[in-house]
C-alpha angles and dihedrals in degrees: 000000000000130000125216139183096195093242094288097111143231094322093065126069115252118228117225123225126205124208117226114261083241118167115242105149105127119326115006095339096309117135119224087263088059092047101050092053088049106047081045078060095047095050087047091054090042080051094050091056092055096050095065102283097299103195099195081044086055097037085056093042086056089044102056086043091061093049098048098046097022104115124191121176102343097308122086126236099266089048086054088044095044092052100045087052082056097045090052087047094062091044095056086043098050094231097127083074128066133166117184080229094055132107084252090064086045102121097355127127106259077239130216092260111039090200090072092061092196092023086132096069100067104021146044144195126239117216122200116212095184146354090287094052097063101016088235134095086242105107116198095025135136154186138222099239106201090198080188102052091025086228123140128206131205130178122201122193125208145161112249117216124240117284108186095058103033126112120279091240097043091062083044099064096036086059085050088046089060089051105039080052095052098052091049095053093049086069101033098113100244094012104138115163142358118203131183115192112190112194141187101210140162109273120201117266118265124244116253106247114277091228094059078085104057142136101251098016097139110230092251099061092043084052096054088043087053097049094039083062099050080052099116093234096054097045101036089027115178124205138196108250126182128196130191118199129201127211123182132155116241093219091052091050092058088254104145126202110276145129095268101041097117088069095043083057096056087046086056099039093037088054092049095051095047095040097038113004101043098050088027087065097041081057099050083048117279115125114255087227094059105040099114132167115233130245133215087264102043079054090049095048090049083047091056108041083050094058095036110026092158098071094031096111096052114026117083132248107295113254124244087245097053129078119265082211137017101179144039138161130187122210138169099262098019162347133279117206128167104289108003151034132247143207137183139190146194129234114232111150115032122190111315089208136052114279135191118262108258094037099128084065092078084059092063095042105096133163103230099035106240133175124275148119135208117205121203115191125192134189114184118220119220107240085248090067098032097066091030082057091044097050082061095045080054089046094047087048089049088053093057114046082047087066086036101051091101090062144032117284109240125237095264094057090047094050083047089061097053088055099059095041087055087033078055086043097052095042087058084049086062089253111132129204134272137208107221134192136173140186143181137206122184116189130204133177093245141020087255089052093043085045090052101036084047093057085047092050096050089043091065097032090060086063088070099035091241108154123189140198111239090222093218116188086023103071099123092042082061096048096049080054097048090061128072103267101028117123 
């Protein structure tokens, strides 16, 4: 992904360019894994002829070649195959479904995210009490500590400022402000991941103004407050949230194996989100005053609205002794909480143009104000690997216009080209490379709605030629990323 203003400068909105999600790992594109099954069919098919031309030999030989080398949407033949084992695997086990009152939940923690039934085993969560506790301003906060992958994990909150009718060089400068962060981070010694989640979510219903009971209020003023509060969306309101989550290894960070490790890693994590993130995201548009860390309950509330949006906006904060979820339930194509549906989808094919800065808003802009998030997640590369993964992507393109000299490359290697020649371009410019994923879930309260949410959706995202994977057998995998904490 590169912004670009065009050379206009600051007063001008920069338009924003996605690389393809193109495969370059070792030979046209084939990991070793691939290889290694390909060159077995080859040798198969090598055996069969001497053997005195064996045709079901051969036929299995061309068999085990396709599935080795064989790619659909991104993923190669034995990922698919792999995940579809695991998906049956879940489905003979039961596992795809869960219920807080079920013989799973027997003897577990209730958790602090109700979505990871057993999360608890592997994984706990850090609470801060003051500023000592956590090495940031931010009081009440805390982190996800993976005592297993030593990786921590923070989520800040904050209210983004408007985009349509902001000033040219505001969003300017915001677009500038991503990539000036990126670019920090990439260097920054145990940074992983950065992830934004933007979600359209129930808010709780607003109390009717003090002043409607009053002595002297005149009926007909009580009467229009009355019916202003039964408007739907006054009394089931929804709201735009965004969440930014922060991964970093401990080892990276310089964090050793102790006793009291789990503190040196909220001093660490606490000092990189008050010196980088937290500037870093008042740049890219979120107002200072609102730029808040998240604490065990704020992660539990977003747990619950998601589940059971439709009591949401009446019903309180859940309590630290009550389940976040009761119910779930996996299928193929969604997932099933307690009192909605949900879908997900991959990203595979981002603007093929260049587009203006700001332009996934319009994705979250609907009439009638449903339910949804889309989840960006971004790794920085060090300039180190980011040439070093630049000059593969060049080898993989060689590779192939050597085997394609004989016809006409097609659209798609030719666009490819021009990548890598403005990705050359930006890495001279000192901007390194980012790997960049994003993923949407749009929730209903029933199978027809989500049907019918999920054909609008893809109406106003082909606008845009976005394409997506629909992520079958992984549903509950996308979900988990799309919140806050998922990884």
């Amino acid at each position: 992904m590169s912004v670009d203003d065009g050379g206009q400068g600051a007063g001008v909105v920069p338009s924003a360019s996605f690389s393809r999600l193109s495969a370059t790992n070792v030979v046209f594109g084939r990991t070793w894994a691939q290889l290694a099954v390909g060159v077995a069919g080859l040798a198969i098919m090598v055996a069969a002829f001497v053997a005195g031309m064996n045709l079901p030999l051969a036929a299995l030989g061309v068999a085990v070649m396709a599935f080795g080398l064989a790619r659909w949407q991104g993923l190669s033949a034995m990922a698919w195959a792999w995940i579809w084992l695991r998906w049956r695997s879940r489905c003979r086990e039961g596992t795809n479904r869960w219920a807080y009152s079920s013989a799973l939940a027997e003897g577990r923690p209730l958790g602090v995210l109700g979505l990871w039934p057993g999360v608890e085993d592997r994984l706990g969560v850090v609470e801060g009490d003051g500023v000592e506790a956590v090495g940031t301003r931010f009081e009440g906060c805390c982190y996800l500590w993976d005592a297993a992958r030593r990786q921590a994990t923070a989520v800040l909150t904050a209210s983004v400022r408007e985009w349509t009718l902001a000033a040219d060089r505001d969003k300017a400068d915001r677009a500038a402000g991503l990539c000036e962060l990126l670019a920090d981070l990439a260097e920054t010694p145990g940074f992983n991941e950065l992830k934004c989640s933007a979600m359209v979510l129930p808010q709780r219903a607003p109390v009717p103004p003090a002043y409607a009971d009053g002595d002297g209020v005149p009926d007909w003023v009580r009467k229009d407050i009355a019916e202003l509060w039964r408007l739907p969306a006054v009394l089931t309101p929804m709201g735009d949230e965004t969440y930014v989550s922060v991964s970093v290894d401990a080892d990276r960070l310089g964090v050793r194996r102790s006793r009291g490790e789990r503190a040196d890693v909220g001093d660490a994590l606490g000092g990189l989100v008050r010196s980088l993130i937290a500037p870093g995201l008042a740049a890219c548009g979120c107002r200072p005053g609102t730029i808040r860390w998240c604490g065990v309950d704020d992660l539990r509330d977003v747990v619950a609205r998601v589940a059971d949006p439709a009591h949401a906006h009446a019903r309180p904060r859940v309590g630290r002794d009550e389940p976040t979820v009761t119910y779930m339930s996996e299928e193929a194509d969604m997932v099933t909480l307690e009192s909605c549906v949900a879908r997900s989808f991959l990203v595979i094919q981002w603007p093929d143009r260049p587009v203006p800065a700001g332009w996934t808003r319009t994705l979250l802009s609907d009439r009638e104000s449903r339910m949804m998030g889309v989840c960006h997640v971004w790794r920085p590369m060090t300039m180190a690997k980011s040439e070093h993964d630049l000059a593969n992507r060049e080898a993989s393109i060689e590779q192939r216009a050597r085997a394609s000299d004989l016809r006409r490359r097609s659209r798609d290697e030719r666009r490819e080209e021009d990548e890598q020649r403005q990705r050359a371009r930006e890495q001279e410019a000192n901007w390194p490379d980012t790997d960049h994923q994003g993923y949407v879930t749009l929730f209903a309260p029933d199978r027809e709605s989500l049907d019918r949410f999920d054909a609008d959706f893809r109406a106003k995202a082909r606008a845009w030629h976005l394409r997506f994977a629909n992520l079958r057998g992984q549903q509950l995998a996308a979900l988990q990323t799309i919140l806050p904490l998922g990884a």
